[in-house]
Amino acid sequence: MTSPRVLRGRLLDLTADPAVAGRDALRYVEDGILVMDGGRITARGPADEILPTLGDTPIEDHTGKLILPGFLDLHIHFPQSRVIAAFGTQLMDWLERYTFPEESRLADPDIARAMASFFLDELLANGTTTALVYGTVHASATDAFFAESAARNTRMIAGKSMMDRNAPDFLRDTAKASYDEAKGLIGRWHGAGRQMYVVTPRFAITSTDEQLEACAALTHEHEGVFLQTHLSENDREIAFVRELYPWAKNYADVYRHFGLMGPRALFGHSIHLDDSEVAMLAESGSAAVFCPTSNTFLGSGLFDRDRLAKGGVKIGLATDVGGGTSYSMLETAGEAYKVLQLRRQTLRPLDAFHMMTRGNAEVLGLAHLIGTLEIGSEADVVVLDARATPAMAHRMTAAAGDLEQELFVLMIMGDDRSVAATYVAGERVVRPR
Ligand code: GUN
Ligand code: ZN
């Protein structure tokens, strides 16, 4: 038998998309109680209603702080925790000079385990409880990642990168080996507890036709697996794709041709798209994933959120560590705001917090499980403090009682210091020192 965990604080979640429902999408309880039991949220509501039902169950007091669903990060590379802050290059040189050599280290399962462990602890310290994760080409490294995630009981979605050309020898697989290895990983991990699999061809440049066909086969043969890859991030990348696939109408057409688009497919970056590419994403129900800190750091370009949204494309938000420069979804939302400023677009705080939680969960089709504080949802929770640093506390003296301003302060000034606590499946996570 489990015993319930009871949190007291300011409950905040989004029950709809604020871009559609406006402020009605916001569900906020100033003095709230959240009860978690057996890994799920079992009760929630105003303290004066819930407290009398609880008997002498101890209460974890987060009064004054915001209690939200744990964040989701829809594009991140677990082997790249030491690639962050690699100086002076753009995508193709960055891959060759920094990223591929680092990823080769994960051939050693002990290194892979240590990297996975550090990475998951860092995500949780930042309040991120679910992520869509790229592994290296080594199946054993993705096994190590899932084992670490299972030990923490986190809901993670991960996959081995598939690369059978245009990569160094030591990071290349074959179409057949990558299919067999991914199939093995799906058998061992997809649906094992909270773990899920994502078929992961790195990008069109590093896969042959045969490997892209194998990816489509994997998604058709296994119910509920996702697909992730990179799309239209950088000008040199796009030119190389044009050379490799002269028959394709454009970059997205390569993925469409091989049957890789669909409602469970997520395309990282999706910056430099023509109108027909936007239509392909929209018509197939695929998602574009906005990775703002990566796009500024690697000088890739400015994501055109309004154009994609108007075209009917689902949009997710992600860090893309280690092209991205922070594990924090708060900092990521802040950078998204700045990128959209440069586009003369905007990101209102409610929209940003929706993206980080229910919005990203909706993109995955998992909003019935994660991304809200609904009764019955999995109890992944983050507790946020908008006064975590002296500068934030000082700024907050000018925001008294204004919830949207408080959320904006969190996304512009916040990071892991603003995360007062994280809970995974109802259990409090303690950050290792
Ligand atoms: N395109 C192919 N691989 C990668 C990667 O590791 N990071 C980013 N940002 N883009 C990529
Ligand atoms: Zn990436």
CSV table of C-alpha atoms and ligand atoms in Angstrom, one decimal:
chain,number,residue,atom,x,y,z
A,1,MET,CA,0.0,0.0,0.0
A,2,THR,CA,1.2,3.5,-0.8
A,3,SER,CA,0.7,6.5,1.3
A,4,PRO,CA,-0.5,9.7,-0.2
A,5,ARG,CA,1.7,12.7,-0.5
A,6,VAL,CA,0.0,16.1,0.0
A,7,LEU,CA,1.3,19.4,-1.4
A,8,ARG,CA,0.0,22.8,-0.4
A,9,GLY,CA,0.6,25.8,-2.6
A,10,ARG,CA,-0.7,27.8,-5.6
A,11,LEU,CA,-1.9,25.2,-8.1
A,12,LEU,CA,-1.6,26.3,-11.7
A,13,ASP,CA,-2.2,24.4,-14.9
A,14,LEU,CA,-3.7,24.9,-18.4
A,15,THR,CA,-6.8,22.9,-19.3
A,16,ALA,CA,-6.9,24.1,-22.9
A,17,ASP,CA,-4.8,26.1,-25.4
A,18,PRO,CA,-4.8,29.8,-24.3
A,19,ALA,CA,-4.3,30.7,-28.0
A,20,VAL,CA,-7.8,29.4,-28.5
A,21,ALA,CA,-9.5,29.6,-25.1
A,22,GLY,CA,-7.8,32.8,-23.8
A,23,ARG,CA,-7.5,33.2,-20.0
A,24,ASP,CA,-10.2,30.6,-19.5
A,25,ALA,CA,-7.6,28.0,-20.3
A,26,LEU,CA,-5.9,28.9,-17.0
A,27,ARG,CA,-6.9,26.9,-13.9
A,28,TYR,CA,-5.5,28.6,-10.8
A,29,VAL,CA,-6.1,27.9,-7.1
A,30,GLU,CA,-4.4,30.5,-4.8
A,31,ASP,CA,-4.4,28.3,-1.7
A,32,GLY,CA,-4.6,24.8,-3.1
A,33,ILE,CA,-4.0,21.2,-2.2
A,34,LEU,CA,-2.7,18.5,-4.5
A,35,VAL,CA,-2.9,14.9,-3.4
A,36,MET,CA,-0.8,12.2,-5.1
A,37,ASP,CA,-1.0,8.5,-4.5
A,38,GLY,CA,0.1,5.4,-6.4
A,39,GLY,CA,2.0,7.7,-8.9
A,40,ARG,CA,-1.2,9.6,-9.9
A,41,ILE,CA,-3.0,12.8,-8.9
A,42,THR,CA,-5.9,11.6,-6.8
A,43,ALA,CA,-7.4,14.9,-5.5
A,44,ARG,CA,-7.0,18.6,-6.0
A,45,GLY,CA,-8.8,21.8,-5.0
A,46,PRO,CA,-8.9,24.7,-2.6
A,47,ALA,CA,-7.3,23.9,0.8
A,48,ASP,CA,-10.5,24.7,2.7
A,49,GLU,CA,-12.3,22.0,0.8
A,50,ILE,CA,-9.7,19.3,0.7
A,51,LEU,CA,-7.9,19.7,4.0
A,52,PRO,CA,-10.9,18.4,6.1
A,53,THR,CA,-10.9,15.1,4.1
A,54,LEU,CA,-7.2,14.3,4.8
A,55,GLY,CA,-7.1,13.4,8.4
A,56,ASP,CA,-3.6,13.5,9.8
A,57,THR,CA,-1.7,13.0,6.5
A,58,PRO,CA,1.4,15.2,6.7
A,59,ILE,CA,1.5,18.2,4.3
A,60,GLU,CA,4.5,19.4,2.3
A,61,ASP,CA,4.1,23.1,2.5
A,62,HIS,CA,4.9,25.1,-0.6
A,63,THR,CA,2.7,28.1,0.4
A,64,GLY,CA,3.4,31.1,-1.8
A,65,LYS,CA,5.1,29.0,-4.5
A,66,LEU,CA,3.5,27.8,-7.8
A,67,ILE,CA,2.7,24.1,-8.2
A,68,LEU,CA,2.6,23.1,-11.9
A,69,PRO,CA,2.8,20.0,-14.0
A,70,GLY,CA,6.4,18.9,-14.7
A,71,PHE,CA,7.8,20.4,-17.9
A,72,LEU,CA,8.2,18.5,-21.2
A,73,ASP,CA,11.2,19.0,-23.5
A,74,LEU,CA,10.5,17.7,-27.0
A,75,HIS,CA,14.0,17.6,-28.4
A,76,ILE,CA,17.2,16.9,-26.5
A,77,HIS,CA,20.4,14.9,-26.9
A,78,PHE,CA,21.5,13.0,-23.8
A,79,PRO,CA,25.1,12.3,-25.1
A,80,GLN,CA,25.7,16.1,-25.6
A,81,SER,CA,26.0,17.3,-22.0
A,82,ARG,CA,29.6,18.1,-22.5
A,83,VAL,CA,29.1,19.6,-26.0
A,84,ILE,CA,27.2,22.6,-24.6
A,85,ALA,CA,29.2,25.8,-25.1
A,86,ALA,CA,31.4,24.5,-27.9
A,87,PHE,CA,32.9,27.7,-29.4
A,88,GLY,CA,32.6,29.2,-32.8
A,89,THR,CA,30.9,27.0,-35.3
A,90,GLN,CA,27.6,26.4,-37.1
A,91,LEU,CA,25.8,23.1,-37.5
A,92,MET,CA,27.9,21.0,-39.9
A,93,ASP,CA,31.3,22.0,-38.5
A,94,TRP,CA,29.9,21.7,-35.0
A,95,LEU,CA,28.8,18.1,-35.6
A,96,GLU,CA,32.2,17.2,-37.1
A,97,ARG,CA,34.5,19.0,-34.7
A,98,TYR,CA,32.7,18.6,-31.4
A,99,THR,CA,29.6,16.4,-31.4
A,100,PHE,CA,30.6,13.3,-33.3
A,101,PRO,CA,33.9,12.8,-31.3
A,102,GLU,CA,32.1,13.2,-28.0
A,103,GLU,CA,29.3,10.8,-29.1
A,104,SER,CA,31.9,8.2,-29.9
A,105,ARG,CA,32.7,7.9,-26.2
A,106,LEU,CA,29.4,6.4,-25.5
A,107,ALA,CA,30.5,3.2,-27.2
A,108,ASP,CA,31.6,2.4,-23.6
A,109,PRO,CA,28.5,1.4,-21.6
A,110,ASP,CA,29.9,2.7,-18.4
A,111,ILE,CA,30.4,6.1,-19.9
A,112,ALA,CA,26.9,6.0,-21.4
A,113,ARG,CA,25.4,5.1,-18.0
A,114,ALA,CA,27.2,8.0,-16.2
A,115,MET,CA,26.2,10.4,-19.0
A,116,ALA,CA,22.5,9.2,-18.8
A,117,SER,CA,22.6,9.5,-15.0
A,118,PHE,CA,24.0,13.1,-15.0
A,119,PHE,CA,21.6,14.1,-17.7
A,120,LEU,CA,18.4,12.8,-16.0
A,121,ASP,CA,19.4,14.4,-12.7
A,122,GLU,CA,20.0,17.7,-14.5
A,123,LEU,CA,16.6,17.5,-16.3
A,124,LEU,CA,14.8,16.8,-13.0
A,125,ALA,CA,16.7,19.7,-11.2
A,126,ASN,CA,15.2,21.9,-14.0
A,127,GLY,CA,11.7,20.6,-13.4
A,128,THR,CA,11.6,18.6,-16.7
A,129,THR,CA,10.0,15.3,-16.1
A,130,THR,CA,9.4,14.0,-19.7
A,131,ALA,CA,11.7,14.4,-22.7
A,132,LEU,CA,12.0,13.2,-26.2
A,133,VAL,CA,15.6,12.1,-26.3
A,134,TYR,CA,18.2,11.3,-28.9
A,135,GLY,CA,20.8,8.7,-28.1
A,136,THR,CA,24.0,8.0,-29.9
A,137,VAL,CA,24.3,5.3,-32.6
A,138,HIS,CA,25.2,2.7,-29.9
A,139,ALA,CA,22.2,0.6,-28.9
A,140,SER,CA,23.9,-0.2,-25.6
A,141,ALA,CA,24.0,3.6,-24.7
A,142,THR,CA,20.2,3.8,-25.3
A,143,ASP,CA,19.7,0.7,-23.1
A,144,ALA,CA,21.8,2.5,-20.4
A,145,PHE,CA,19.6,5.6,-20.8
A,146,PHE,CA,16.4,3.6,-20.4
A,147,ALA,CA,17.8,1.7,-17.4
A,148,GLU,CA,18.6,5.0,-15.6
A,149,SER,CA,15.2,6.4,-16.5
A,150,ALA,CA,13.4,3.3,-15.3
A,151,ALA,CA,15.4,3.5,-12.0
A,152,ARG,CA,14.0,7.0,-11.5
A,153,ASN,CA,10.5,6.0,-12.8
A,154,THR,CA,10.5,9.0,-15.2
A,155,ARG,CA,8.4,9.0,-18.4
A,156,MET,CA,11.1,9.3,-21.0
A,157,ILE,CA,10.8,8.7,-24.8
A,158,ALA,CA,14.2,7.9,-26.3
A,159,GLY,CA,15.8,6.3,-29.3
A,160,LYS,CA,19.1,5.2,-30.7
A,161,SER,CA,20.3,7.5,-33.5
A,162,MET,CA,20.4,5.8,-36.9
A,163,MET,CA,23.3,6.9,-39.2
A,164,ASP,CA,24.5,4.7,-42.1
A,165,ARG,CA,26.3,7.4,-44.2
A,166,ASN,CA,28.1,10.8,-44.0
A,167,ALA,CA,29.3,10.1,-40.5
A,168,PRO,CA,32.7,8.9,-39.2
A,169,ASP,CA,33.2,5.2,-39.4
A,170,PHE,CA,33.1,4.8,-35.6
A,171,LEU,CA,29.6,6.2,-35.5
A,172,ARG,CA,28.1,4.4,-38.5
A,173,ASP,CA,25.6,1.6,-38.4
A,174,THR,CA,23.9,-0.1,-41.4
A,175,ALA,CA,20.3,-0.1,-42.4
A,176,LYS,CA,19.9,-3.7,-41.3
A,177,ALA,CA,21.8,-3.4,-38.0
A,178,SER,CA,20.0,-0.2,-37.1
A,179,TYR,CA,16.6,-1.8,-37.8
A,180,ASP,CA,17.5,-4.9,-35.7
A,181,GLU,CA,18.9,-2.8,-32.9
A,182,ALA,CA,15.9,-0.5,-32.8
A,183,LYS,CA,13.6,-3.4,-32.9
A,184,GLY,CA,15.4,-5.0,-29.9
A,185,LEU,CA,15.2,-1.7,-28.0
A,186,ILE,CA,11.5,-1.4,-28.7
A,187,GLY,CA,11.0,-4.9,-27.4
A,188,ARG,CA,12.9,-4.3,-24.2
A,189,TRP,CA,11.7,-0.8,-23.4
A,190,HIS,CA,8.7,0.5,-25.3
A,191,GLY,CA,5.8,0.3,-22.8
A,192,ALA,CA,8.1,-1.0,-20.1
A,193,GLY,CA,6.8,1.0,-17.1
A,194,ARG,CA,6.9,4.6,-18.2
A,195,GLN,CA,9.5,4.2,-21.0
A,196,MET,CA,8.6,4.8,-24.7
A,197,TYR,CA,10.5,4.5,-27.9
A,198,VAL,CA,11.2,7.0,-30.6
A,199,VAL,CA,12.6,5.9,-34.0
A,200,THR,CA,15.5,8.3,-34.6
A,201,PRO,CA,17.1,8.7,-38.0
A,202,ARG,CA,19.5,11.6,-37.1
A,203,PHE,CA,18.7,13.5,-40.3
A,204,ALA,CA,18.3,12.9,-44.0
A,205,ILE,CA,22.0,13.5,-44.6
A,206,THR,CA,23.2,10.6,-42.4
A,207,SER,CA,20.7,8.0,-43.7
A,208,THR,CA,20.6,6.1,-46.9
A,209,ASP,CA,17.2,5.4,-48.7
A,210,GLU,CA,17.4,1.9,-47.2
A,211,GLN,CA,17.7,3.2,-43.7
A,212,LEU,CA,14.8,5.7,-44.1
A,213,GLU,CA,12.7,2.8,-45.4
A,214,ALA,CA,13.7,0.8,-42.3
A,215,CYS,CA,12.6,3.7,-40.1
A,216,ALA,CA,9.1,3.7,-41.7
A,217,ALA,CA,8.9,-0.1,-41.2
A,218,LEU,CA,9.7,0.3,-37.5
A,219,THR,CA,7.0,2.9,-37.0
A,220,HIS,CA,4.4,0.8,-38.8
A,221,GLU,CA,5.3,-2.4,-37.1
A,222,HIS,CA,5.2,-1.1,-33.5
A,223,GLU,CA,2.1,0.6,-32.1
A,224,GLY,CA,2.6,3.8,-30.3
A,225,VAL,CA,6.3,4.5,-31.1
A,226,PHE,CA,7.3,8.0,-32.2
A,227,LEU,CA,9.6,9.3,-34.9
A,228,GLN,CA,12.0,12.2,-34.5
A,229,THR,CA,14.6,13.8,-36.8
A,230,HIS,CA,16.0,17.2,-37.8
A,231,LEU,CA,14.6,19.3,-40.6
A,232,SER,CA,15.7,22.5,-42.2
A,233,GLU,CA,17.9,23.9,-39.5
A,234,ASN,CA,20.9,25.4,-41.4
A,235,ASP,CA,21.7,26.7,-44.9
A,236,ARG,CA,24.7,24.3,-45.5
A,237,GLU,CA,22.6,21.4,-44.3
A,238,ILE,CA,19.8,22.2,-46.6
A,239,ALA,CA,22.1,22.5,-49.6
A,240,PHE,CA,23.6,19.1,-48.8
A,241,VAL,CA,20.2,17.5,-48.6
A,242,ARG,CA,19.4,19.0,-52.0
A,243,GLU,CA,22.5,17.4,-53.5
A,244,LEU,CA,21.8,14.0,-51.8
A,245,TYR,CA,18.2,13.9,-52.9
A,246,PRO,CA,18.0,15.6,-56.3
A,247,TRP,CA,14.6,14.1,-57.0
A,248,ALA,CA,13.0,15.7,-53.9
A,249,LYS,CA,10.9,18.8,-54.1
A,250,ASN,CA,12.5,20.1,-50.9
A,251,TYR,CA,13.9,18.8,-47.6
A,252,ALA,CA,10.6,17.9,-46.0
A,253,ASP,CA,9.7,16.0,-49.2
A,254,VAL,CA,12.5,13.5,-48.4
A,255,TYR,CA,10.8,12.5,-45.1
A,256,ARG,CA,7.3,12.6,-46.7
A,257,HIS,CA,8.5,10.4,-49.6
A,258,PHE,CA,9.8,7.7,-47.2
A,259,GLY,CA,6.6,7.7,-45.1
A,260,LEU,CA,8.1,9.3,-42.0
A,261,MET,CA,5.5,12.1,-41.5
A,262,GLY,CA,2.5,11.6,-39.3
A,263,PRO,CA,0.8,12.5,-36.0
A,264,ARG,CA,3.6,10.9,-34.0
A,265,ALA,CA,6.4,12.5,-35.9
A,266,LEU,CA,8.4,15.4,-34.6
A,267,PHE,CA,10.8,17.5,-36.7
A,268,GLY,CA,13.4,19.5,-34.8
A,269,HIS,CA,14.1,23.1,-35.9
A,270,SER,CA,11.9,23.4,-39.1
A,271,ILE,CA,13.2,26.9,-39.6
A,272,HIS,CA,13.7,27.5,-43.3
A,273,LEU,CA,10.6,26.0,-44.8
A,274,ASP,CA,8.8,26.8,-48.1
A,275,ASP,CA,5.0,26.9,-48.3
A,276,SER,CA,4.8,23.3,-49.6
A,277,GLU,CA,6.9,22.1,-46.6
A,278,VAL,CA,4.6,23.8,-44.2
A,279,ALA,CA,1.6,22.2,-45.9
A,280,MET,CA,3.3,18.7,-45.7
A,281,LEU,CA,3.8,19.1,-42.0
A,282,ALA,CA,0.2,20.3,-41.5
A,283,GLU,CA,-1.5,17.8,-43.7
A,284,SER,CA,0.3,14.8,-42.2
A,285,GLY,CA,-0.3,16.0,-38.6
A,286,SER,CA,3.4,16.2,-37.9
A,287,ALA,CA,4.9,18.6,-35.4
A,288,ALA,CA,7.6,21.2,-35.8
A,289,VAL,CA,9.8,21.6,-32.7
A,290,PHE,CA,11.1,25.1,-31.8
A,291,CYS,CA,14.6,25.0,-30.2
A,292,PRO,CA,15.4,28.7,-29.6
A,293,THR,CA,18.6,28.5,-27.6
A,294,SER,CA,20.1,26.2,-30.2
A,295,ASN,CA,18.9,28.3,-33.1
A,296,THR,CA,20.6,31.4,-31.7
A,297,PHE,CA,23.7,29.6,-30.4
A,298,LEU,CA,24.4,27.8,-33.7
A,299,GLY,CA,23.3,30.9,-35.7
A,300,SER,CA,20.8,28.7,-37.5
A,301,GLY,CA,17.9,31.2,-38.0
A,302,LEU,CA,14.7,32.5,-36.5
A,303,PHE,CA,11.8,30.0,-36.2
A,304,ASP,CA,8.6,31.5,-37.8
A,305,ARG,CA,6.0,30.5,-35.2
A,306,ASP,CA,3.1,32.5,-36.5
A,307,ARG,CA,3.5,31.3,-40.1
A,308,LEU,CA,3.6,27.6,-39.0
A,309,ALA,CA,0.7,28.1,-36.6
A,310,LYS,CA,-1.3,29.8,-39.3
A,311,GLY,CA,-0.5,27.0,-41.7
A,312,GLY,CA,-2.0,24.5,-39.2
A,313,VAL,CA,1.3,22.9,-38.0
A,314,LYS,CA,1.5,21.6,-34.4
A,315,ILE,CA,4.4,23.3,-32.6
A,316,GLY,CA,6.5,21.9,-29.7
A,317,LEU,CA,9.2,23.6,-27.6
A,318,ALA,CA,12.5,22.2,-26.7
A,319,THR,CA,16.1,22.8,-25.4
A,320,ASP,CA,18.1,20.8,-28.0
A,321,VAL,CA,21.0,20.5,-25.5
A,322,GLY,CA,23.9,20.4,-26.5
A,323,GLY,CA,23.3,22.7,-29.6
A,324,GLY,CA,21.0,24.3,-27.1
A,325,THR,CA,22.6,26.1,-24.2
A,326,SER,CA,20.3,25.4,-21.2
A,327,TYR,CA,18.5,22.4,-19.7
A,328,SER,CA,15.9,24.9,-18.4
A,329,MET,CA,12.6,25.1,-20.1
A,330,LEU,CA,12.1,28.4,-18.4
A,331,GLU,CA,15.2,29.8,-20.0
A,332,THR,CA,14.1,28.2,-23.3
A,333,ALA,CA,10.8,30.0,-23.1
A,334,GLY,CA,12.6,33.2,-22.4
A,335,GLU,CA,14.8,32.7,-25.5
A,336,ALA,CA,11.7,31.8,-27.6
A,337,TYR,CA,10.3,35.1,-26.6
A,338,LYS,CA,13.4,36.9,-27.8
A,339,VAL,CA,13.5,35.0,-31.1
A,340,LEU,CA,9.9,35.9,-31.7
A,341,GLN,CA,10.6,39.5,-30.8
A,342,LEU,CA,13.2,39.6,-33.7
A,343,ARG,CA,10.4,38.2,-35.9
A,344,ARG,CA,8.0,40.9,-34.6
A,345,GLN,CA,5.9,38.1,-33.1
A,346,THR,CA,5.2,37.5,-29.4
A,347,LEU,CA,5.0,34.8,-26.8
A,348,ARG,CA,2.6,35.5,-24.0
A,349,PRO,CA,3.4,33.9,-20.7
A,350,LEU,CA,0.3,31.7,-20.7
A,351,ASP,CA,1.2,30.5,-24.2
A,352,ALA,CA,4.7,29.8,-23.0
A,353,PHE,CA,3.6,27.8,-19.9
A,354,HIS,CA,1.1,26.0,-22.0
A,355,MET,CA,3.8,24.9,-24.5
A,356,MET,CA,6.1,23.7,-21.7
A,357,THR,CA,3.4,21.6,-20.1
A,358,ARG,CA,0.0,20.6,-21.7
A,359,GLY,CA,0.9,21.9,-25.2
A,360,ASN,CA,4.0,19.7,-25.5
A,361,ALA,CA,2.0,16.8,-24.1
A,362,GLU,CA,-0.7,17.4,-26.7
A,363,VAL,CA,1.9,17.4,-29.4
A,364,LEU,CA,2.8,13.9,-28.2
A,365,GLY,CA,-0.8,12.8,-27.9
A,366,LEU,CA,-0.1,12.2,-24.2
A,367,ALA,CA,-2.1,15.0,-22.5
A,368,HIS,CA,-4.4,12.5,-20.9
A,369,LEU,CA,-1.3,11.2,-18.9
A,370,ILE,CA,1.0,14.2,-18.4
A,371,GLY,CA,1.1,17.9,-18.7
A,372,THR,CA,-1.7,18.9,-16.4
A,373,LEU,CA,-2.7,18.6,-12.8
A,374,GLU,CA,-5.9,16.7,-13.7
A,375,ILE,CA,-7.2,14.0,-11.3
A,376,GLY,CA,-6.0,10.7,-12.7
A,377,SER,CA,-2.9,12.2,-14.4
A,378,GLU,CA,0.5,10.9,-13.6
A,379,ALA,CA,1.9,12.9,-10.7
A,380,ASP,CA,4.9,14.6,-12.3
A,381,VAL,CA,5.0,18.1,-10.7
A,382,VAL,CA,7.3,21.1,-10.5
A,383,VAL,CA,7.3,23.7,-7.7
A,384,LEU,CA,8.4,27.1,-8.9
A,385,ASP,CA,9.7,30.1,-6.9
A,386,ALA,CA,9.6,33.5,-8.8
A,387,ARG,CA,11.6,35.0,-5.9
A,388,ALA,CA,14.5,32.5,-6.1
A,389,THR,CA,17.3,35.0,-6.5
A,390,PRO,CA,17.7,38.5,-5.1
A,391,ALA,CA,17.2,40.0,-8.6
A,392,MET,CA,14.0,38.1,-9.1
A,393,ALA,CA,12.7,38.9,-5.6
A,394,HIS,CA,13.5,42.6,-6.3
A,395,ARG,CA,11.7,42.4,-9.7
A,396,MET,CA,8.7,40.7,-8.1
A,397,THR,CA,8.1,43.7,-5.8
A,398,ALA,CA,6.8,45.4,-8.9
A,399,ALA,CA,4.5,42.5,-9.8
A,400,ALA,CA,2.4,42.1,-6.7
A,401,GLY,CA,-0.7,40.0,-7.4
A,402,ASP,CA,-0.2,39.8,-11.1
A,403,LEU,CA,0.0,36.2,-12.1
A,404,GLU,CA,0.9,36.7,-15.7
A,405,GLN,CA,3.7,39.1,-14.8
A,406,GLU,CA,5.0,36.5,-12.3
A,407,LEU,CA,5.0,33.8,-15.0
A,408,PHE,CA,6.9,36.2,-17.3
A,409,VAL,CA,9.5,36.9,-14.7
A,410,LEU,CA,10.0,33.2,-14.3
A,411,MET,CA,10.5,32.7,-18.1
A,412,ILE,CA,12.8,35.7,-18.5
A,413,MET,CA,14.8,35.4,-15.3
A,414,GLY,CA,14.2,31.9,-14.1
A,415,ASP,CA,16.3,28.7,-14.3
A,416,ASP,CA,17.0,25.7,-12.1
A,417,ARG,CA,17.4,28.1,-9.1
A,418,SER,CA,13.6,28.8,-9.5
A,419,VAL,CA,12.8,25.1,-9.2
A,420,ALA,CA,12.0,24.6,-5.5
A,421,ALA,CA,11.1,20.9,-5.9
A,422,THR,CA,10.3,18.3,-8.5
A,423,TYR,CA,8.1,15.2,-8.0
A,424,VAL,CA,8.2,12.2,-10.3
A,425,ALA,CA,5.2,9.8,-10.1
A,426,GLY,CA,4.4,11.4,-6.8
A,427,GLU,CA,7.8,11.0,-5.3
A,428,ARG,CA,10.0,13.9,-4.4
A,429,VAL,CA,13.3,14.0,-6.3
A,430,VAL,CA,16.4,14.8,-4.3
A,431,ARG,CA,19.2,16.4,-6.4
A,432,PRO,CA,22.5,14.5,-6.0
A,433,ARG,CA,25.4,16.7,-4.8
B,1,GUN,N1,21.3,17.8,-37.0
B,1,GUN,C1,21.8,16.6,-37.0
B,1,GUN,N2,22.3,16.2,-35.8
B,1,GUN,C2,22.1,17.3,-35.0
B,1,GUN,C3,22.4,17.5,-33.6
B,1,GUN,O1,23.0,16.7,-32.9
B,1,GUN,N3,22.1,18.8,-33.2
B,1,GUN,C4,21.5,19.7,-33.9
B,1,GUN,N4,21.2,20.9,-33.4
B,1,GUN,N5,21.2,19.5,-35.2
B,1,GUN,C5,21.5,18.3,-35.7
B,2,ZN,ZN,18.9,18.1,-32.2
